[in-house]
GROMACS .gro file of C-alpha atoms in nm:
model
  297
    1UNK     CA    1   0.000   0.000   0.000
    2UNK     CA    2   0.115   0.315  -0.125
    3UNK     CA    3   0.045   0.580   0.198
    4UNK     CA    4   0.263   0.258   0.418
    5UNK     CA    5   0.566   0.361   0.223
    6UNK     CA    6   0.548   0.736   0.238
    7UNK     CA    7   0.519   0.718   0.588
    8UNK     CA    8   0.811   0.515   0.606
    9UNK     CA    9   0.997   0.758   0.378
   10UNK     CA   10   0.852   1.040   0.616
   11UNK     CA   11   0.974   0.825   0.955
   12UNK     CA   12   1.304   0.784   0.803
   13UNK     CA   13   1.368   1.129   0.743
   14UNK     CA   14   1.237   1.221   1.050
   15UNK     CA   15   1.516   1.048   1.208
   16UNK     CA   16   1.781   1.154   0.993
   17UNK     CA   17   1.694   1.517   1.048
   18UNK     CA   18   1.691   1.456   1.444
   19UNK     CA   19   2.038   1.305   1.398
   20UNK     CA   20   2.140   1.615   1.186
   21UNK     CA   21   1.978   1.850   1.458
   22UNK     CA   22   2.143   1.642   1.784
   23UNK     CA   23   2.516   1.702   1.619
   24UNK     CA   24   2.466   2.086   1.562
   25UNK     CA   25   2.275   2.165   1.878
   26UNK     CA   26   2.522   2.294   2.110
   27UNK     CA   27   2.310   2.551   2.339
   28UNK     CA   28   2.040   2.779   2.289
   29UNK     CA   29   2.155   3.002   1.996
   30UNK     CA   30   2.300   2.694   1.790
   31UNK     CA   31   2.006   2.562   1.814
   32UNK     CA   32   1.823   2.856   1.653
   33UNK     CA   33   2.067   2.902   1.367
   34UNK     CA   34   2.027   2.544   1.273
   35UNK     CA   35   1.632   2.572   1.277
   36UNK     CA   36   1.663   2.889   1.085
   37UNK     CA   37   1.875   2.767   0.789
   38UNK     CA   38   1.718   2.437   0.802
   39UNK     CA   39   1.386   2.570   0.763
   40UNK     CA   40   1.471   2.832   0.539
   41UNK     CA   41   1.614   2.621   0.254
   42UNK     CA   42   1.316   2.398   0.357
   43UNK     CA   43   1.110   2.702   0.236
   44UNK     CA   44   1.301   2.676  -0.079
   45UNK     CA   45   1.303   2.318  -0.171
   46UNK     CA   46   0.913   2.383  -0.089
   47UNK     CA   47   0.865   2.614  -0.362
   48UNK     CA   48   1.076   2.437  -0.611
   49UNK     CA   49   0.857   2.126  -0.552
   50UNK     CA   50   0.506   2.245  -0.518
   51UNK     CA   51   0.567   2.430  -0.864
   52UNK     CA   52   0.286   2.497  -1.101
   53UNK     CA   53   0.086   2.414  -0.779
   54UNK     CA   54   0.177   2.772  -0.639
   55UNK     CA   55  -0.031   2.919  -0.931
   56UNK     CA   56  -0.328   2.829  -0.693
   57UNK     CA   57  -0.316   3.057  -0.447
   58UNK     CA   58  -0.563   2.917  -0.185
   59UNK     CA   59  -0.620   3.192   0.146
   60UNK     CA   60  -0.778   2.979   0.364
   61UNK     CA   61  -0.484   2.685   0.360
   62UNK     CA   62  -0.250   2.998   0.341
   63UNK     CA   63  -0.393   3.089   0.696
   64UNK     CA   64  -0.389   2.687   0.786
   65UNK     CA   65  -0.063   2.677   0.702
   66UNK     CA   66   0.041   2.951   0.949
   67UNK     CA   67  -0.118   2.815   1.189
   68UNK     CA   68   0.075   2.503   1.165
   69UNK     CA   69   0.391   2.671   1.156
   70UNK     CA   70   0.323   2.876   1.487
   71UNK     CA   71   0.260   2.571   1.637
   72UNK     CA   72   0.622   2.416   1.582
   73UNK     CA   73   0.760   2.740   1.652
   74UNK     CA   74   0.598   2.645   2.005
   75UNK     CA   75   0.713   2.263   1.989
   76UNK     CA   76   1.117   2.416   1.911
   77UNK     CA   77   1.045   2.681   2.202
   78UNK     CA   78   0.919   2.488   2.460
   79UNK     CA   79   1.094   2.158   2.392
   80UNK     CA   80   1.474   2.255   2.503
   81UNK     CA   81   1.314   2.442   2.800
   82UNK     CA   82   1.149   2.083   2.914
   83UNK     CA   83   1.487   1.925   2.839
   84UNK     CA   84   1.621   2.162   3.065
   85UNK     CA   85   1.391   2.169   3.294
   86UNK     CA   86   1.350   1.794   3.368
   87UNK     CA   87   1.435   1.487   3.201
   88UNK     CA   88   1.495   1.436   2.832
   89UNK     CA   89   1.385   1.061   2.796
   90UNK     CA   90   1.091   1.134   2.968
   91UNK     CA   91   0.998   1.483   2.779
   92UNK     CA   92   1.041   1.296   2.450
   93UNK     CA   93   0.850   1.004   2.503
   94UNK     CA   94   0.570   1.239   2.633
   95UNK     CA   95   0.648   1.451   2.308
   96UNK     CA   96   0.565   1.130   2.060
   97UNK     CA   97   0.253   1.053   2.294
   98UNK     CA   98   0.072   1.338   2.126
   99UNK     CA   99   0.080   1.105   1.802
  100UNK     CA  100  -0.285   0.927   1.944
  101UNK     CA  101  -0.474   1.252   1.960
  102UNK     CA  102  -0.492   1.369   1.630
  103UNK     CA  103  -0.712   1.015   1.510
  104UNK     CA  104  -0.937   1.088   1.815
  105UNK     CA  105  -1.019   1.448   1.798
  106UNK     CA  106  -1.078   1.383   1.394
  107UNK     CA  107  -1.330   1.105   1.503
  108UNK     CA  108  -1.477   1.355   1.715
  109UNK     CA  109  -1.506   1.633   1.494
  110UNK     CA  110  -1.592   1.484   1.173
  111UNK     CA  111  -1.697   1.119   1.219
  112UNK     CA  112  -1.735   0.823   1.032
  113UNK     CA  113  -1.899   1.050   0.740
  114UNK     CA  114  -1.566   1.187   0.669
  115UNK     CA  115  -1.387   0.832   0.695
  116UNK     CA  116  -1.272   0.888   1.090
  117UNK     CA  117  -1.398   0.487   1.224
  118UNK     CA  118  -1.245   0.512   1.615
  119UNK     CA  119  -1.302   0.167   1.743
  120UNK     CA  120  -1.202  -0.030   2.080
  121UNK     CA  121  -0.894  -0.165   1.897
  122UNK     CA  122  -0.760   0.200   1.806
  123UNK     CA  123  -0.831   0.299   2.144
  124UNK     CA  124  -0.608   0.024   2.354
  125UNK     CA  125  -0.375   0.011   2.062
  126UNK     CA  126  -0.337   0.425   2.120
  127UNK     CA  127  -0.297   0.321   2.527
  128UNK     CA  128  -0.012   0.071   2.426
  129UNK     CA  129   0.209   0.332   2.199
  130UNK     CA  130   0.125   0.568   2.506
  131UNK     CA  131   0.292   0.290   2.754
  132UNK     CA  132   0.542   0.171   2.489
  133UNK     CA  133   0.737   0.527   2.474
  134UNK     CA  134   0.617   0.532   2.873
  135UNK     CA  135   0.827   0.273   2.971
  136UNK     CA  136   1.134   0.342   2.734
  137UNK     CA  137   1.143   0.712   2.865
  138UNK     CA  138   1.142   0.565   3.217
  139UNK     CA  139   1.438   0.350   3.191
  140UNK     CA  140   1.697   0.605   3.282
  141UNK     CA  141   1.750   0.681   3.641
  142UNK     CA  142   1.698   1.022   3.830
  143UNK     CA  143   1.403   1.144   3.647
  144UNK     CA  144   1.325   1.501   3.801
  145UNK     CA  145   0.964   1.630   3.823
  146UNK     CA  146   0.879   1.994   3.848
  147UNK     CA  147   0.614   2.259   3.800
  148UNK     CA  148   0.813   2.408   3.557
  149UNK     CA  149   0.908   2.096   3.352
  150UNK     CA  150   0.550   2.039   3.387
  151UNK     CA  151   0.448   2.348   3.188
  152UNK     CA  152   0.676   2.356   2.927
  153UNK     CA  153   0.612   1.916   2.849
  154UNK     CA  154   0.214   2.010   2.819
  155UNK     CA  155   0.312   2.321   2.609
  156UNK     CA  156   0.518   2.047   2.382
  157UNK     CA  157   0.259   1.817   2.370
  158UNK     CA  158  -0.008   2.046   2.259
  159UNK     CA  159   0.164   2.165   2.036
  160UNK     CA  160   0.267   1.858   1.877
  161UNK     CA  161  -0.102   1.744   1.863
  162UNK     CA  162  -0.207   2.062   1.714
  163UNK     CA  163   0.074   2.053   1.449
  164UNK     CA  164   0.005   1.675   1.366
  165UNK     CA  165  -0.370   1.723   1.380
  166UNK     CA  166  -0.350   2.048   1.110
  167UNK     CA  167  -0.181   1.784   0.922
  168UNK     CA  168  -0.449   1.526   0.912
  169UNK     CA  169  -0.687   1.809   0.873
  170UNK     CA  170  -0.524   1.959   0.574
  171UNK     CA  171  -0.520   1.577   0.409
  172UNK     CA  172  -0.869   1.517   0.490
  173UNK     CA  173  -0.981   1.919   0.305
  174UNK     CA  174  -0.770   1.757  -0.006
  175UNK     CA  175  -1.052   1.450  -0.066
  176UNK     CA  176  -1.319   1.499  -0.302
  177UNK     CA  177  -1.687   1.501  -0.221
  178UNK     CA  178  -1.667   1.598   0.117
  179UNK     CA  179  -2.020   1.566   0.320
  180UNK     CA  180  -2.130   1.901   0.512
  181UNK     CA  181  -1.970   2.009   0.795
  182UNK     CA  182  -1.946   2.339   0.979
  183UNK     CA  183  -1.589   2.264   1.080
  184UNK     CA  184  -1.433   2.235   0.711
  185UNK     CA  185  -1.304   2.479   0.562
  186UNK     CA  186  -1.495   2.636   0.237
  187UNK     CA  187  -1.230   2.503  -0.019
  188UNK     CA  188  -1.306   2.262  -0.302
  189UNK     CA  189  -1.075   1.963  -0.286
  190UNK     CA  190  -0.831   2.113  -0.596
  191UNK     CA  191  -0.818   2.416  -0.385
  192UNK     CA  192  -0.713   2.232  -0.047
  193UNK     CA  193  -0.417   2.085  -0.298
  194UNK     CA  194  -0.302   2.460  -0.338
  195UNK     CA  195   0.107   2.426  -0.283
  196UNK     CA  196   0.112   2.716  -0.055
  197UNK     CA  197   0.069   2.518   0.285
  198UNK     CA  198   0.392   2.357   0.357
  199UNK     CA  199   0.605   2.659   0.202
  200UNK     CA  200   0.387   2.918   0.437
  201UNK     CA  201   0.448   2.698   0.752
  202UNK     CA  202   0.833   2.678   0.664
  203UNK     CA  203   0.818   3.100   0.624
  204UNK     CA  204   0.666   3.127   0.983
  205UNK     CA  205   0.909   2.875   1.124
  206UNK     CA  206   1.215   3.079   0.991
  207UNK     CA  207   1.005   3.429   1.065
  208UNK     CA  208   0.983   3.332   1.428
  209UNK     CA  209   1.355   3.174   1.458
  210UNK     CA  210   1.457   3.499   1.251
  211UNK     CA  211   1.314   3.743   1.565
  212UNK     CA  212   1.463   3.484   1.832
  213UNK     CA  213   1.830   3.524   1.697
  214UNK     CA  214   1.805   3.910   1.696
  215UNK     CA  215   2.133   3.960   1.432
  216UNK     CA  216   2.307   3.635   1.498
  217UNK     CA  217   2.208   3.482   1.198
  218UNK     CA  218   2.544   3.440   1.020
  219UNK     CA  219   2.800   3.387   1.328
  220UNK     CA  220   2.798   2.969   1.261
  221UNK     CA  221   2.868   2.890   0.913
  222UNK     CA  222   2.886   2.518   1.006
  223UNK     CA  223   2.499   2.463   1.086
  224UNK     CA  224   2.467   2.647   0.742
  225UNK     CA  225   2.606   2.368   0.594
  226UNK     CA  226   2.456   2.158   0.820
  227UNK     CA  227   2.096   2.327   0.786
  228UNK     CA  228   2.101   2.285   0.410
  229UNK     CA  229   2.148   1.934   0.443
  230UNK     CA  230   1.913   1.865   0.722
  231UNK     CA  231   1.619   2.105   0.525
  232UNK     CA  232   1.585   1.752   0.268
  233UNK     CA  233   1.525   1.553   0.581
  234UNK     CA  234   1.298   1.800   0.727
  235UNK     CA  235   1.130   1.884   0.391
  236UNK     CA  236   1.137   1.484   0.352
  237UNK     CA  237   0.967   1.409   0.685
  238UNK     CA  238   0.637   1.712   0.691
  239UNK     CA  239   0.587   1.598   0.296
  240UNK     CA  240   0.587   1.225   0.230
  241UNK     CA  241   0.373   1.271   0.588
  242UNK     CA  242   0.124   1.417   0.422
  243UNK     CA  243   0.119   1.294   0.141
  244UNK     CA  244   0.061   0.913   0.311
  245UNK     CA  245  -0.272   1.039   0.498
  246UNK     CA  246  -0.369   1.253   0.175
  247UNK     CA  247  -0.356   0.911  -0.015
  248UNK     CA  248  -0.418   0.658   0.248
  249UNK     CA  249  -0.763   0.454   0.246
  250UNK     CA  250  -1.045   0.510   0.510
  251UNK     CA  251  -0.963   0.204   0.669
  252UNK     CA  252  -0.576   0.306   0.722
  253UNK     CA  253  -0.581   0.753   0.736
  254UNK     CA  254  -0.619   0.660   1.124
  255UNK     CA  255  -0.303   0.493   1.148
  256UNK     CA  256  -0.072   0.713   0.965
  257UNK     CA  257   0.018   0.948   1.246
  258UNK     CA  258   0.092   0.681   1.556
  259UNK     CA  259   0.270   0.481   1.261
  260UNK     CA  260   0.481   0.780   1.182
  261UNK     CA  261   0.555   0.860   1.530
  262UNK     CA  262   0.627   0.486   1.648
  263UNK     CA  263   0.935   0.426   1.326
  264UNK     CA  264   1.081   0.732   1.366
  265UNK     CA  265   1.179   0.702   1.707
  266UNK     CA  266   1.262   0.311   1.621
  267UNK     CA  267   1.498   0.458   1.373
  268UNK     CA  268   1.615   0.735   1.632
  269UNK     CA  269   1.641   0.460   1.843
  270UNK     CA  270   1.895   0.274   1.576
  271UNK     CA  271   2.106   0.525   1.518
  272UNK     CA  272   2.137   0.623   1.866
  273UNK     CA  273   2.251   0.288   1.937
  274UNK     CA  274   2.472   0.210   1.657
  275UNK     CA  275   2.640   0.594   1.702
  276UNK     CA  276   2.607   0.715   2.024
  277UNK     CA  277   2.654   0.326   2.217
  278UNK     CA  278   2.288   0.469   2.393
  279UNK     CA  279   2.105   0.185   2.556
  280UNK     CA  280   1.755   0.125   2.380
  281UNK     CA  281   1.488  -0.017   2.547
  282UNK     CA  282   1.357  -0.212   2.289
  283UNK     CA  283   1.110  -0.357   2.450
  284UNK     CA  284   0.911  -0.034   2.521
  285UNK     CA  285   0.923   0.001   2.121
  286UNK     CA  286   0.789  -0.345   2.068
  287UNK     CA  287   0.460  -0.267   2.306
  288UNK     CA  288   0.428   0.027   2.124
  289UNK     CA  289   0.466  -0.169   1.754
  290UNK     CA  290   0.192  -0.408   1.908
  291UNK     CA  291  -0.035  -0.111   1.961
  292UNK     CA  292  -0.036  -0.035   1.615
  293UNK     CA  293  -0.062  -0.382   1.526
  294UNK     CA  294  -0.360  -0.408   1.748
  295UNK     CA  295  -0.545  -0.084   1.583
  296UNK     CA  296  -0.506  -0.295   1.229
  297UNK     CA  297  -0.811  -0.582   1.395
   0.00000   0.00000   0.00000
């Protein structure tokens, strides 16, 4: 099936571009120059690809788009803050977590008439990913709990699940023959396929990174080098996403994000491993897997 391989395309850029961002993440300001030049020639790559596609110029999934892109300006703000604030295992297993929401609030919103079946077997299969990235955050020692960790984790994780369910909600405004409901946007289908979503959630991205570094822009040519190459990953990972739940079947659209979310930190998981001589819990990874596997029934 088609939408299985682009989001393992999508998972394994993902990974690559969290490798890419690990090496040139020294402190706070590194951090920002590699999201700005990664995200800027993200922007590019974005308009070279959507093309003829940007002849369609779409306002509403400009202003979705936007949206999207404020929200991981939020994930990349509050994210180091949690890291710093508490643990990092723990913040980024809560941090994939968010992947259940998006199916549920789409069932919620727009129902089976739109193709959203929630059943008992998506919900415990959601539970075991939840306990799967649980368990493998938990494994290192010394975990520290605060109020202030505590903010800036929930900040991540809504953010995430805003982000991811934009996503889904952008695919779902792409298929044709929509029934009515007051929560979709007034685009027709061709409209919704307007290129001008991913390239106007890069701009914000590198607008808001832009204000954070306040002049410092050009002081690291290395993650310049190392932005360009991670802005294919990144570019990689946000489009073969979507593209998987704009193609994927009824049956499977529910699937795509906790899919996404549960092989890209397998193949974080590899490379952390194979470079870095991390332990993995693997069997945290394998309780997750079997959640997905369970959703399939």
């Amino acid at each position: 099936m088609s939408s299985l391989l682009f989001v393992l395309l999508g998972s394994l850029c993902a990974a690559l571009y969290n490798y890419i961002f690990r090496k040139s993440s020294g402190n706070t300001q590194l951090t920002q120059q590699f999201l700005f030049w990664s995200f800027l020639f993200s922007l590019i790559l974005a308009l070279a690809i959507s093309g003829e596609k940007l002849l369609l110029v779409s306002w509403p999934i400009i202003g979705l788009g936007a949206v999207a892109g404020l929200f991981v300006i939020l994930i990349f703000y509050a994210l180091p803050k949690a890291f710093a604030a508490g643990s990092t295992n723990l913040s980024i297993g809560i941090f994939q977590s968010a992947c259940i929401l998006p199916p549920l609030l789409m069932s919620l919103i727009f129902g089976c008439d739109c193709g959203f079946y929630y059943t008992l077997f998506h919900g415990i299969g959601a539970l075991l990913v939840i306990l799967g990235f649980l368990r493998s955050a938990l494994q290192a020692k010394g975990q520290k709990i605060s109020l202030k960790w505590l903010f800036y984790i929930g900040l991540t994780f809504f953010a995430q699940a805003a982000a991811l369910t934009i996503y889904q909600y952008q695919a779902l405004l792409t298929k044709p023959l929509l029934p009515h409901n007051p929560f979709l946007l007034p685009v027709t289908s061709i409209e919704a396929s307007s290129g001008w979503f991913l390239p106007t959630l890069f701009l914000v991205v590198v607008l808001g990174n832009g204000l954070l570094l306040k002049g410092h822009i050009l002081s690291a040519k290395k993650n310049l080098q190392e932005g360009a190459l991670g802005s294919l990953f990144n570019t990689g990972a946000v489009a073969f996403l979507m593209i998987a739940l704009a193609v994927a079947t009824q049956s499977f659209t529910m699937l795509i994000i906790p899919i996404n979310a549960v092989l890209t930190i397998t193949f974080c998981n590899i490379w952390s491993q194979w470079i870095y001589k991390e332990k993995v819990d693997w069997v945290g990874m394998l309780i997750a897997l079997s959640g997905i596997l369970l959703s399939f029934l």
